[in-house]
Structure formats: C-alpha cells, structure tokens
PDB file of C-alpha atoms in Angstrom:
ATOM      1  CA  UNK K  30      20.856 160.830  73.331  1.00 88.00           C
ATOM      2  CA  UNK K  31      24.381 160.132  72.231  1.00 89.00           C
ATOM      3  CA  UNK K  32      23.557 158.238  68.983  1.00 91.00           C
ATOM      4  CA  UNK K  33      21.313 160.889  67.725  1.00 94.00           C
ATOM      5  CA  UNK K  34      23.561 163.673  68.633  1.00 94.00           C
ATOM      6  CA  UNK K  35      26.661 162.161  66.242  1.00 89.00           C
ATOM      7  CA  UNK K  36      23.445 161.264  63.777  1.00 93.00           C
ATOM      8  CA  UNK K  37      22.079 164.393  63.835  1.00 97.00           C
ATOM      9  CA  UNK K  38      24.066 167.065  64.834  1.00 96.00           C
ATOM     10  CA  UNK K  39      25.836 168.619  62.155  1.00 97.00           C
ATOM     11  CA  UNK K  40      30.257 168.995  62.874  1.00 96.00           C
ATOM     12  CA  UNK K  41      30.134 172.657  62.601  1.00 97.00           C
ATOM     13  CA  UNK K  42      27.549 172.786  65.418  1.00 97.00           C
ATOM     14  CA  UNK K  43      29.863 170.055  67.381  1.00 97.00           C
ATOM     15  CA  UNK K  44      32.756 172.597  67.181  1.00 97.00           C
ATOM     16  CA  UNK K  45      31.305 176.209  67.249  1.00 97.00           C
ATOM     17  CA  UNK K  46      28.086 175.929  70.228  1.00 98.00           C
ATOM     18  CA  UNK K  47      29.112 178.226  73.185  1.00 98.00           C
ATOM     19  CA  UNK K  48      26.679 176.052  75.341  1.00 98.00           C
ATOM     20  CA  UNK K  49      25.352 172.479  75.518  1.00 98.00           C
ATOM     21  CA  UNK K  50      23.087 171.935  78.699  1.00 97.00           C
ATOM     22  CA  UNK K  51      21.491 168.363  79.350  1.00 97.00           C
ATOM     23  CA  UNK K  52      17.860 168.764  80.349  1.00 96.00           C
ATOM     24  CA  UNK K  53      16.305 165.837  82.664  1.00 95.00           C
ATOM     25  CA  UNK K  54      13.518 164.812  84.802  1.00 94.00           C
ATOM     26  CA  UNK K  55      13.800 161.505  86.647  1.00 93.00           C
ATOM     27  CA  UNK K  56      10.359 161.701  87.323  1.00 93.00           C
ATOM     28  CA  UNK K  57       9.389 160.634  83.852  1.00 95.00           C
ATOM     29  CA  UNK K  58      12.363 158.236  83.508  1.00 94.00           C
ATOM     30  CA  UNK K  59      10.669 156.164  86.598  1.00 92.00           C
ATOM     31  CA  UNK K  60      14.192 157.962  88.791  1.00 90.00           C
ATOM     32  CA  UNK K  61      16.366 156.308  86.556  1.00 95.00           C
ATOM     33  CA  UNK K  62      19.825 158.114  87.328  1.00 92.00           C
ATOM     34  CA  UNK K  63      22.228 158.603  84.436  1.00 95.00           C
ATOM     35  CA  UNK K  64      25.926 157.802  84.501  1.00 96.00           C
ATOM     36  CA  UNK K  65      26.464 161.498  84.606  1.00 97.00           C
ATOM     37  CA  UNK K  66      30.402 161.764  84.564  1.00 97.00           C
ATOM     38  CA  UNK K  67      30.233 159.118  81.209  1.00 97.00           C
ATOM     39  CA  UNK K  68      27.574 161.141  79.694  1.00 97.00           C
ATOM     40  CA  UNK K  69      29.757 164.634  80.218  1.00 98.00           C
ATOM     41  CA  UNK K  70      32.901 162.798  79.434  1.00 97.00           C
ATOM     42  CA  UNK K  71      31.151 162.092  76.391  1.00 96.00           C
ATOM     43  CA  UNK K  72      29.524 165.392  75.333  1.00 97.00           C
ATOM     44  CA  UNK K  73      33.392 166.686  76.076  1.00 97.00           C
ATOM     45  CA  UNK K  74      34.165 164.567  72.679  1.00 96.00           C
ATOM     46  CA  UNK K  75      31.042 165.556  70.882  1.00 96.00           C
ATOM     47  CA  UNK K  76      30.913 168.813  71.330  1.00 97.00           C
ATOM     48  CA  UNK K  77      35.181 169.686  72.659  1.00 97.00           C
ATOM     49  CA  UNK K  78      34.946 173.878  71.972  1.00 98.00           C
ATOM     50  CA  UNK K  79      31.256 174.109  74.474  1.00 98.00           C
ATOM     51  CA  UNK K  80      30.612 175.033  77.843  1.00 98.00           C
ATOM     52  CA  UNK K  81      28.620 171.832  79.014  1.00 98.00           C
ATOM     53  CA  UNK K  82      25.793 171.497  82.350  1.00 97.00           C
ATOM     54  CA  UNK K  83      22.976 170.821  83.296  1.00 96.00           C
ATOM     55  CA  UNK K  84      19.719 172.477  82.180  1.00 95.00           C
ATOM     56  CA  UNK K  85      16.766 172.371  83.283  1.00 95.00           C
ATOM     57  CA  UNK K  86      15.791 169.879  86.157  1.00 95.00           C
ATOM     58  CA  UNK K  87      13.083 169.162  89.397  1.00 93.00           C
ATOM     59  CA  UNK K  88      10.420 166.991  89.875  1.00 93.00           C
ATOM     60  CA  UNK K  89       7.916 166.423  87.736  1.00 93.00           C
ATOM     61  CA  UNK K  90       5.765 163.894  89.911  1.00 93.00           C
ATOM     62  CA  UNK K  91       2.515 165.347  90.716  1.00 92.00           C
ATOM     63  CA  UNK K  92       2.523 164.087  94.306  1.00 95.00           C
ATOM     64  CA  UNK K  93       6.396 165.377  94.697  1.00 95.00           C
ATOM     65  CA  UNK K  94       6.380 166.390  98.402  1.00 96.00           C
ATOM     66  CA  UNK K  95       9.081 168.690  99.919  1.00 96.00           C
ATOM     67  CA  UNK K  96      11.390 166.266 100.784  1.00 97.00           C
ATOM     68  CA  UNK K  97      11.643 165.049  97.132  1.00 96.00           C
ATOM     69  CA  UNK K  98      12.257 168.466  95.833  1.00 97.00           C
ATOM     70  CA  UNK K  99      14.616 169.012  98.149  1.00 97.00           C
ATOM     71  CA  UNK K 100      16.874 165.596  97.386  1.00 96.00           C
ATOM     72  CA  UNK K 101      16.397 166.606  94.078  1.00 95.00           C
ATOM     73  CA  UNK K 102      17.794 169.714  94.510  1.00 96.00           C
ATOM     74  CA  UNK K 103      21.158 168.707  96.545  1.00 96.00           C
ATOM     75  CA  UNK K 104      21.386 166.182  93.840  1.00 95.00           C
ATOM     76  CA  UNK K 105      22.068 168.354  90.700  1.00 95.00           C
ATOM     77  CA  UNK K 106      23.018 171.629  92.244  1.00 95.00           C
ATOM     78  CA  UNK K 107      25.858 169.778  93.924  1.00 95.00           C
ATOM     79  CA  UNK K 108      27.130 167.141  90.951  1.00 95.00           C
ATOM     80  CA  UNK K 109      30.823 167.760  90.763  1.00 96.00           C
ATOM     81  CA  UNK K 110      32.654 169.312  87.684  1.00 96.00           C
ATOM     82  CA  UNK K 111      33.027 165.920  85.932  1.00 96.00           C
ATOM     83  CA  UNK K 112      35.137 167.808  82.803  1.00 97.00           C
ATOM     84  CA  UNK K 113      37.173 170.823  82.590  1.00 96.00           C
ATOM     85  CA  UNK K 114      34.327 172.245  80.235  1.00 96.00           C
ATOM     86  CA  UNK K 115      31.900 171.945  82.992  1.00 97.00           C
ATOM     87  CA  UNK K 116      29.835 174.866  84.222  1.00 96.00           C
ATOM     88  CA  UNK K 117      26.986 173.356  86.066  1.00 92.00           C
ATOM     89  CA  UNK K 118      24.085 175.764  84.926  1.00 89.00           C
ATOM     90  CA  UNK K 119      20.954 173.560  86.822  1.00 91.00           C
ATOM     91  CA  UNK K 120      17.436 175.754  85.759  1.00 94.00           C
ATOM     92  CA  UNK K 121      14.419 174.579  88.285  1.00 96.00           C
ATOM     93  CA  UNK K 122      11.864 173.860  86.099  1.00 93.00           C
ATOM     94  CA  UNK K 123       8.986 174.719  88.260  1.00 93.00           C
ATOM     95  CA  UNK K 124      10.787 177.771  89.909  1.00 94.00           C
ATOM     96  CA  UNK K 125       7.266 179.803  90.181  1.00 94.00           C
ATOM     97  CA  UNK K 126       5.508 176.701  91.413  1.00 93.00           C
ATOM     98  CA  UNK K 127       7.875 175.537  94.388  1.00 94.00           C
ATOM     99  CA  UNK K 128       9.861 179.044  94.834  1.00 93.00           C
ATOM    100  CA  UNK K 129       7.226 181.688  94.843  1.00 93.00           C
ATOM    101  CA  UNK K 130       6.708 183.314  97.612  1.00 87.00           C
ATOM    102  CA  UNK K 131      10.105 182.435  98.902  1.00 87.00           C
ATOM    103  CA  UNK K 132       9.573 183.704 102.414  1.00 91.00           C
ATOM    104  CA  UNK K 133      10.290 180.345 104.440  1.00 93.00           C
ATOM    105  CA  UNK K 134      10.348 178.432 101.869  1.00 96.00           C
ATOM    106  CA  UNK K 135      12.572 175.019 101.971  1.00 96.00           C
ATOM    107  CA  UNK K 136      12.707 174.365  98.341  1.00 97.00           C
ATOM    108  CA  UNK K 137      14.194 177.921  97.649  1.00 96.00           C
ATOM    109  CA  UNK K 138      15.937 177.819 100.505  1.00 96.00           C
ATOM    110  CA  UNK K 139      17.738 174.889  99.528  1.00 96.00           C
ATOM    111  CA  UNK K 140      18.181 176.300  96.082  1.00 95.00           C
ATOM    112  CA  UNK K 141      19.450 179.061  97.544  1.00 95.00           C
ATOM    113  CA  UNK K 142      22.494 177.555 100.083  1.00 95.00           C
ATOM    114  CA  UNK K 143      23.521 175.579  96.724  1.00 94.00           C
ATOM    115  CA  UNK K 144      24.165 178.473  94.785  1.00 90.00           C
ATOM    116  CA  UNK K 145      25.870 179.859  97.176  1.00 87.00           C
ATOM    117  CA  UNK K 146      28.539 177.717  97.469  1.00 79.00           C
TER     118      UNK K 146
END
C-alpha cells in the first residue's frame, strides 16, 4: 500500500486530503494483522496535513460466528491513537447484516460500549 501511495498519489493530494482512512478485512488476508502504529506512523509522512483512521472493517468469513465479530470488534474500535493525526473512524462493513435488529444483539452491543468510550 505504501509504495503505490508515493507512486501514485499525486503531492498536492499528499498535502491538501482532509481524510485518509485505511480500509481492511483480515478475513481475506488469511488474519494477517498489520503493524498498525508503522503503517500510521507512515501515512503521518505521506499524507502530514490529513486526519488519518481506520475505515471500513469486520469479518468477511462466511462462517464468522459471534465470537469472531465480536474480537474483531474490540480489536479496531479500541486500537490506540498511534499519531497525533489520529481519529479512529472504524465503519462495520456489514452493519445491516450483524446490527439489524439491534434488540439483544452482541455484535451491536459491543459496537456500541466501544463508541462509547
């Protein structure tokens, strides 16, 4: 991701986005987990005038139970603010599917107590 954003992002976009959000599903990386305080560190460089978080994230796995979305979800909605342009953001991708209704529902309720704090 880093080598095509210097590649292929052009400088005045690098200096004048308000926002740069990093979308990711370990699911399809086989739950590989990023060095996520390098890779903000290093968006902090790239792009030094943007807001920076996470976009969109959950599971992706088919056979995902609860439990999994859950982990998942204290994962990102809790990651630390690893620069000072940090803003967290964190978009669940399948909102509707795991949220709705959210009358007893764990996955929103964990959603939920994250946002929160």
């Amino acid at each position: 991701m880093e080598n095509w954003l210097k590649k292929y992002i052009p400088a005045d976009m690098k200096d004048g986005l308000d926002y740069v959000f990093v979308s990711y599903y370990e699911d399809d990386n086989d739950g590989f987990q990023p060095e996520w305080e390098d890779i903000f560190k290093n968006l902090e460089k790239t792009f030094p005038n943007s807001k920076l978080g996470i976009g969109e994230c959950g599971n992706t796995a088919k056979n995902a139970t609860n439990q999994n979305k859950i982990k998942m979800v204290n994962h990102y909605y809790t990651m630390p603010k690893y620069t000072p342009n940090y803003v967290g953001g964190y978009f669940w991708w399948y909102w509707v599917q795991d949220c709705i209704p959210y009358k007893n529902n764990e996955v929103w309720l964990e959603i939920y107590k994250n946002m929160k704090n």
